[in-house]
Tab-separated table of C-alpha atoms in Angstrom:
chain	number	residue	atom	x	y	z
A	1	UNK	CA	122.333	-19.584	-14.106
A	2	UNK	CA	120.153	-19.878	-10.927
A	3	UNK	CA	120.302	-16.889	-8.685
A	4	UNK	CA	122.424	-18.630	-5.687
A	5	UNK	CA	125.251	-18.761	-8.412
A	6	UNK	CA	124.599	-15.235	-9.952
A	7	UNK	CA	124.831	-13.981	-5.846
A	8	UNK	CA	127.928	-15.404	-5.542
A	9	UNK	CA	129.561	-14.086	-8.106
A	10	UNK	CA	128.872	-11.176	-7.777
A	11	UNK	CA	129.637	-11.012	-4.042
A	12	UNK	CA	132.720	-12.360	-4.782
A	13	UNK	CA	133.423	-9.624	-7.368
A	14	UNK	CA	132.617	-7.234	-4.185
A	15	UNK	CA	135.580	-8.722	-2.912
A	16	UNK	CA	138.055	-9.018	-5.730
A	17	UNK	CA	137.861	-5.504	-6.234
A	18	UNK	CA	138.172	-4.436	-2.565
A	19	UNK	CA	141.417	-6.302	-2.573
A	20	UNK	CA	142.435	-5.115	-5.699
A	21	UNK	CA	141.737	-1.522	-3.918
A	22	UNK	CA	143.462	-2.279	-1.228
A	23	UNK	CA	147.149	-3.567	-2.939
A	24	UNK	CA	147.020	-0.975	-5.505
A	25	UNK	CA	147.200	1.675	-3.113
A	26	UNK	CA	149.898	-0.133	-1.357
A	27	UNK	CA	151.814	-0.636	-4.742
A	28	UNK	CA	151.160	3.553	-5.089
A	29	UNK	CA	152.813	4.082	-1.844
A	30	UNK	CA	155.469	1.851	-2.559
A	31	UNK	CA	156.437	3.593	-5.772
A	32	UNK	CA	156.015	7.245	-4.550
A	33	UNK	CA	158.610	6.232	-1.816
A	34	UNK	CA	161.090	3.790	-3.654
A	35	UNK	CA	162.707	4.498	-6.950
A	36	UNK	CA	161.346	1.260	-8.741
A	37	UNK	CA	163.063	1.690	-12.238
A	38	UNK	CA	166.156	-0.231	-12.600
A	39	UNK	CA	168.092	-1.228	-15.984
A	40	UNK	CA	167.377	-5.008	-14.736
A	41	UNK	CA	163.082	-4.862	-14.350
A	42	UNK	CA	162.345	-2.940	-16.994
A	43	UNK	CA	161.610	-5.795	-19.747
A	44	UNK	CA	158.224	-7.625	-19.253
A	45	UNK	CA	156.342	-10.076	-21.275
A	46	UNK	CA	153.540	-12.248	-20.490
A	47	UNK	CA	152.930	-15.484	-22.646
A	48	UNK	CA	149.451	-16.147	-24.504
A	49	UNK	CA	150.064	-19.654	-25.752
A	50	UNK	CA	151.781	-19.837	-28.990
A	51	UNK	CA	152.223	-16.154	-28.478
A	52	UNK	CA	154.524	-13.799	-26.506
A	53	UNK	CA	153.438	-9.908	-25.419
A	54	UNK	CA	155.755	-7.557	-24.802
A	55	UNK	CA	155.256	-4.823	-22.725
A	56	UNK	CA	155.628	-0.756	-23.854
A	57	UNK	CA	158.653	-0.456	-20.915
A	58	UNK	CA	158.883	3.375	-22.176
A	59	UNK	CA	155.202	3.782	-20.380
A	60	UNK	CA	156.304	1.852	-17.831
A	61	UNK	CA	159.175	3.115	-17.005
A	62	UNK	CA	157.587	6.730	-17.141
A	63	UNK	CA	154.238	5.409	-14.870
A	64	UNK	CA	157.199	4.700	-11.815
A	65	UNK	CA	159.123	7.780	-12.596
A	66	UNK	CA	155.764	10.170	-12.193
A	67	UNK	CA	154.635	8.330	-8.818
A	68	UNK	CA	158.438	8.420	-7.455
A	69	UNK	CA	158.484	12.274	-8.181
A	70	UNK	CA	155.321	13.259	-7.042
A	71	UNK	CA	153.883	13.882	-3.684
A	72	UNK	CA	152.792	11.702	-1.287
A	73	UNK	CA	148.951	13.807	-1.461
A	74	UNK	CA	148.871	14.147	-5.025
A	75	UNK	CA	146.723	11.773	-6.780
A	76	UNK	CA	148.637	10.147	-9.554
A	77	UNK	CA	147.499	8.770	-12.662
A	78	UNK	CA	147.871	4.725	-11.322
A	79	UNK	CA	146.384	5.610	-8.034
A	80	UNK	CA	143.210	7.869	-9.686
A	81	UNK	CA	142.953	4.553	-12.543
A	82	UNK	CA	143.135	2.036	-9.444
A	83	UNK	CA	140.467	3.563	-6.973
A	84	UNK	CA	137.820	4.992	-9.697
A	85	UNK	CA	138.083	1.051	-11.050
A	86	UNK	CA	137.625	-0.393	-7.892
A	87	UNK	CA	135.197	2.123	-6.643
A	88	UNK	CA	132.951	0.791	-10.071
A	89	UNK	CA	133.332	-2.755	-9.793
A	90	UNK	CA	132.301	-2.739	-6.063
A	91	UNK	CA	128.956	-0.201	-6.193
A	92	UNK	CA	128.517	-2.492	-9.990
A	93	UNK	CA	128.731	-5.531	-8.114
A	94	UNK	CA	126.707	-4.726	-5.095
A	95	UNK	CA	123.690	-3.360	-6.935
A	96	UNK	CA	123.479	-6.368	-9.594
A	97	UNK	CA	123.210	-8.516	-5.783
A	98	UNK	CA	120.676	-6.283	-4.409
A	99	UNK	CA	118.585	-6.606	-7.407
A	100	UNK	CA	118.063	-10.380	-6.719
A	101	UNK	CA	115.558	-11.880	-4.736
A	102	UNK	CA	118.318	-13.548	-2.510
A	103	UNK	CA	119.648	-14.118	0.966
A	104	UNK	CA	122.043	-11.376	0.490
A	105	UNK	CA	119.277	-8.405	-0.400
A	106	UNK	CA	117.177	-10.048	2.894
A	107	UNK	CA	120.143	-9.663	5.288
A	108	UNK	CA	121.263	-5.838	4.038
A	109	UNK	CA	117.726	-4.987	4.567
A	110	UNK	CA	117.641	-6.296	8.145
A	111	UNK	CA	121.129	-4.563	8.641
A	112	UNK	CA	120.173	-1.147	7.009
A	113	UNK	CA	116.168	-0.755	7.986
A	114	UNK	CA	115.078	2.331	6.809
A	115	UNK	CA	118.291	3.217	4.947
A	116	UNK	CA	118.117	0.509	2.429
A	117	UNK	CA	116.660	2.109	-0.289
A	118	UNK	CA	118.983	5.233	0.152
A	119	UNK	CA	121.841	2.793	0.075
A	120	UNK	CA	120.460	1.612	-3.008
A	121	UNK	CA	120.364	4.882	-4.327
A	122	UNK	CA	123.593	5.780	-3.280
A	123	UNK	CA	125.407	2.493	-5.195
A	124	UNK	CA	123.599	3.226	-8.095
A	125	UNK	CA	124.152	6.719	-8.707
A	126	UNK	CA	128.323	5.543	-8.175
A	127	UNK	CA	127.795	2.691	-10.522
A	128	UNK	CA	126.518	4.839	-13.351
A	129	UNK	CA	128.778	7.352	-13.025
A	130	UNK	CA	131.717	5.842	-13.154
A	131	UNK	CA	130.710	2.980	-15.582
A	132	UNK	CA	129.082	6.009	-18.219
A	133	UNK	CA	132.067	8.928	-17.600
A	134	UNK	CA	134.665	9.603	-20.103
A	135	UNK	CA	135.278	12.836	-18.633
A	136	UNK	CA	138.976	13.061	-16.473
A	137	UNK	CA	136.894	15.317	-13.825
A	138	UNK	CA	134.238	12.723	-13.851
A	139	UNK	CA	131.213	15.139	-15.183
A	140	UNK	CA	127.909	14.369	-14.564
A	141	UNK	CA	125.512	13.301	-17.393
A	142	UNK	CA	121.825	13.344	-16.705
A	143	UNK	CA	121.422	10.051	-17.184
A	144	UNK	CA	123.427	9.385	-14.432
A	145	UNK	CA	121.184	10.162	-11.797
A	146	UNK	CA	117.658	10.942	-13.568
A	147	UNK	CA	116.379	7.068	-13.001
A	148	UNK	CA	117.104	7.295	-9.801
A	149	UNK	CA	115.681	10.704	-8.875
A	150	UNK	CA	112.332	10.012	-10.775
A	151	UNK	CA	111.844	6.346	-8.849
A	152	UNK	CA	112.269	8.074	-5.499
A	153	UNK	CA	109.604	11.107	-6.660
A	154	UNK	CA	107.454	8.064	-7.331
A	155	UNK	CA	107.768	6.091	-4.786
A	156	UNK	CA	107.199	9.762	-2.681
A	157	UNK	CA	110.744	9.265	-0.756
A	158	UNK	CA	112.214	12.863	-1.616
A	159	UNK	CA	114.556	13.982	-3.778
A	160	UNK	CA	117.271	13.872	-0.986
A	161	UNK	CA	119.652	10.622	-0.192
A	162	UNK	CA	120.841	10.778	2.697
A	163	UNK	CA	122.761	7.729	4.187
A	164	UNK	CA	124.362	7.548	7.891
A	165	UNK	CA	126.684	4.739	9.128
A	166	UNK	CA	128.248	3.656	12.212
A	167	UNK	CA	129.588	0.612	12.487
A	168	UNK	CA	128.806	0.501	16.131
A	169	UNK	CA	125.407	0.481	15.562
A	170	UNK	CA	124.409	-0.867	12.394
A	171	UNK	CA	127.563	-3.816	12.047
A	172	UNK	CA	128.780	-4.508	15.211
A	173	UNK	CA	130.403	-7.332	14.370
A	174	UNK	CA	133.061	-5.955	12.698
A	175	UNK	CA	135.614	-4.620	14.832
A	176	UNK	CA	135.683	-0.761	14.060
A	177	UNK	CA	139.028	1.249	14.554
A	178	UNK	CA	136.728	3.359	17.043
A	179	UNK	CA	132.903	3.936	18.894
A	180	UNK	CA	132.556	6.621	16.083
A	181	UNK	CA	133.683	4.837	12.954
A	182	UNK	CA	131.528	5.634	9.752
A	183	UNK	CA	130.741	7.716	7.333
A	184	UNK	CA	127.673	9.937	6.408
A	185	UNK	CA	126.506	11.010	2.579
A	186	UNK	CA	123.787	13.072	1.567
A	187	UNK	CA	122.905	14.056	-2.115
A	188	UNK	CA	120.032	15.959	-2.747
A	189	UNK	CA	119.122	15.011	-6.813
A	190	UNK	CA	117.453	18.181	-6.907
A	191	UNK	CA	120.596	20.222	-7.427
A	192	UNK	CA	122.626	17.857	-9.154
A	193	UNK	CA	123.403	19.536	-12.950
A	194	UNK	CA	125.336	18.469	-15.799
A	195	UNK	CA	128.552	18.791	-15.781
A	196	UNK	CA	128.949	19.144	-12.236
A	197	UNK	CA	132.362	17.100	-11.553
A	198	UNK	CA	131.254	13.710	-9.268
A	199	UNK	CA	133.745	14.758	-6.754
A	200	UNK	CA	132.205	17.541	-5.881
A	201	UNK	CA	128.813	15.231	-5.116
A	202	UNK	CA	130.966	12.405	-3.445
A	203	UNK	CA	134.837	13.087	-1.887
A	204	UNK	CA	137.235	10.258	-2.453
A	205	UNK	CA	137.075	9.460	1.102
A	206	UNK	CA	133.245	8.809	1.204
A	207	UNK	CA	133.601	6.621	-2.064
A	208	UNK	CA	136.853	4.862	0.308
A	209	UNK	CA	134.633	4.439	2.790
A	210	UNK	CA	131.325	3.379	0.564
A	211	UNK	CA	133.758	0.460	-0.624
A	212	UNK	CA	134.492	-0.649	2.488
A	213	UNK	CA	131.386	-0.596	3.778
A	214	UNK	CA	130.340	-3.018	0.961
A	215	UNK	CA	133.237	-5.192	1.501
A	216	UNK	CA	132.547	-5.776	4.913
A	217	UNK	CA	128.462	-6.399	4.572
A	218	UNK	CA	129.630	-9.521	1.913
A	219	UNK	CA	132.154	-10.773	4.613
A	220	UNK	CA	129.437	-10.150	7.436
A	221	UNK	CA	126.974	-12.206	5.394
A	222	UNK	CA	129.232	-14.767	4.637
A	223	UNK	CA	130.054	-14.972	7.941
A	224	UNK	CA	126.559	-15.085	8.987
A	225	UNK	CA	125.592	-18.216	6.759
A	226	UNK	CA	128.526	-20.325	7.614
A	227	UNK	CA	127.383	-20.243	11.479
């Protein structure tokens, strides 16, 4: 597989996930507001062929009835599966781009300058957290971020990410709700310890925002090639 094809996939993986993020929390907000379980949806099967699947309609049915009682600001157990998914496939996606020698890794570098390589940093330390965690606070392992922090010490960059964004300045193109729409992150590997949950490092809104970010740097350079 040539590296054109292995850029578009994954690029378009970028984007399957984003709108996978994206419906999934609509189908959350649905079901915390509407009372989904009826006698008459309940029974779901999905043919394989010669053979038939039936669904467990007892998990199901008890899935709908936990996001219907809860909250609307409590994370439920869809909604947490949904985003940390999403959030993976995205930074997992994005990094195996930026590792080719492609259009794609030319045009975020022109777009991101300086912050590149904290960029980098920043998808990879997401990827391998959420692709190595079997923790249900996301804990961190010190594999997670150990590569990363001994490349940057030898490459003499600091132990510190720190990544700023505005989409005024850096993406223009994309029509930002405001002047001031971004997002900032900073990490500093130095204190990061085992078993120190992920959330604490990165809030859901910065991983939110991370996603998008990506999402709209595949359209932008899509964008870009077709004119």
């Amino acid at each position: 597989m040539n590296e054109i094809d292995l850029e578009d996939d994954a690029l378009l993986l970028v984007e399957q996930n984003f709108y996978f993020l994206q419906t999934g929390s609509f189908f959350t907000a649905l079901a915390k507001e509407y009372p989904l379980v009826t006698a008459n949806n309940m029974h779901i099967s999905k043919n394989f062929g010669e053979h038939e699947y039936q669904f467990n309609t007892i998990i199901i049915q008890e899935m709908l009835e936990d996001m219907h009682t809860s909250s609307k600001d409590k994370v439920v157990l869809f909604e947490y599966f949904v985003e940390m998914n999403a959030f993976r496939g995205i930074c997992m996606a994005m990094v195996e781009a930026l590792r080719l020698h492609s259009g794609f890794k030319i045009f975020i570098e022109e777009k991101l300058k300086i912050q590149y390589e904290d960029f980098f940093d920043l998808l990879s330390l997401v990827r391998n957290v959420l692709s190595h965690n079997i923790h249900a606070d996301i804990y961190l392992d010190k594999k997670d971020y150990e590569g990363t922090h001994q490349r940057r010490l030898r490459q003499h960059r600091g132990s510190k990410i720190q990544f700023n964004f505005k989409y005024a300045t850096h993406l223009p193109q994309m029509k930002a709700p405001s002047a001031e729409y971004g997002f900032s992150s900073t990490i500093d590997l130095d204190s990061l310890k085992e078993d120190t949950a992920f959330l604490d490092v990165l809030s859901l809104w910065e991983l939110m925002m991370i996603s998008e970010l990506c999402f709209n740097l595949v359209i932008s350079y899509k964008l870009s090639s077709e004119s």
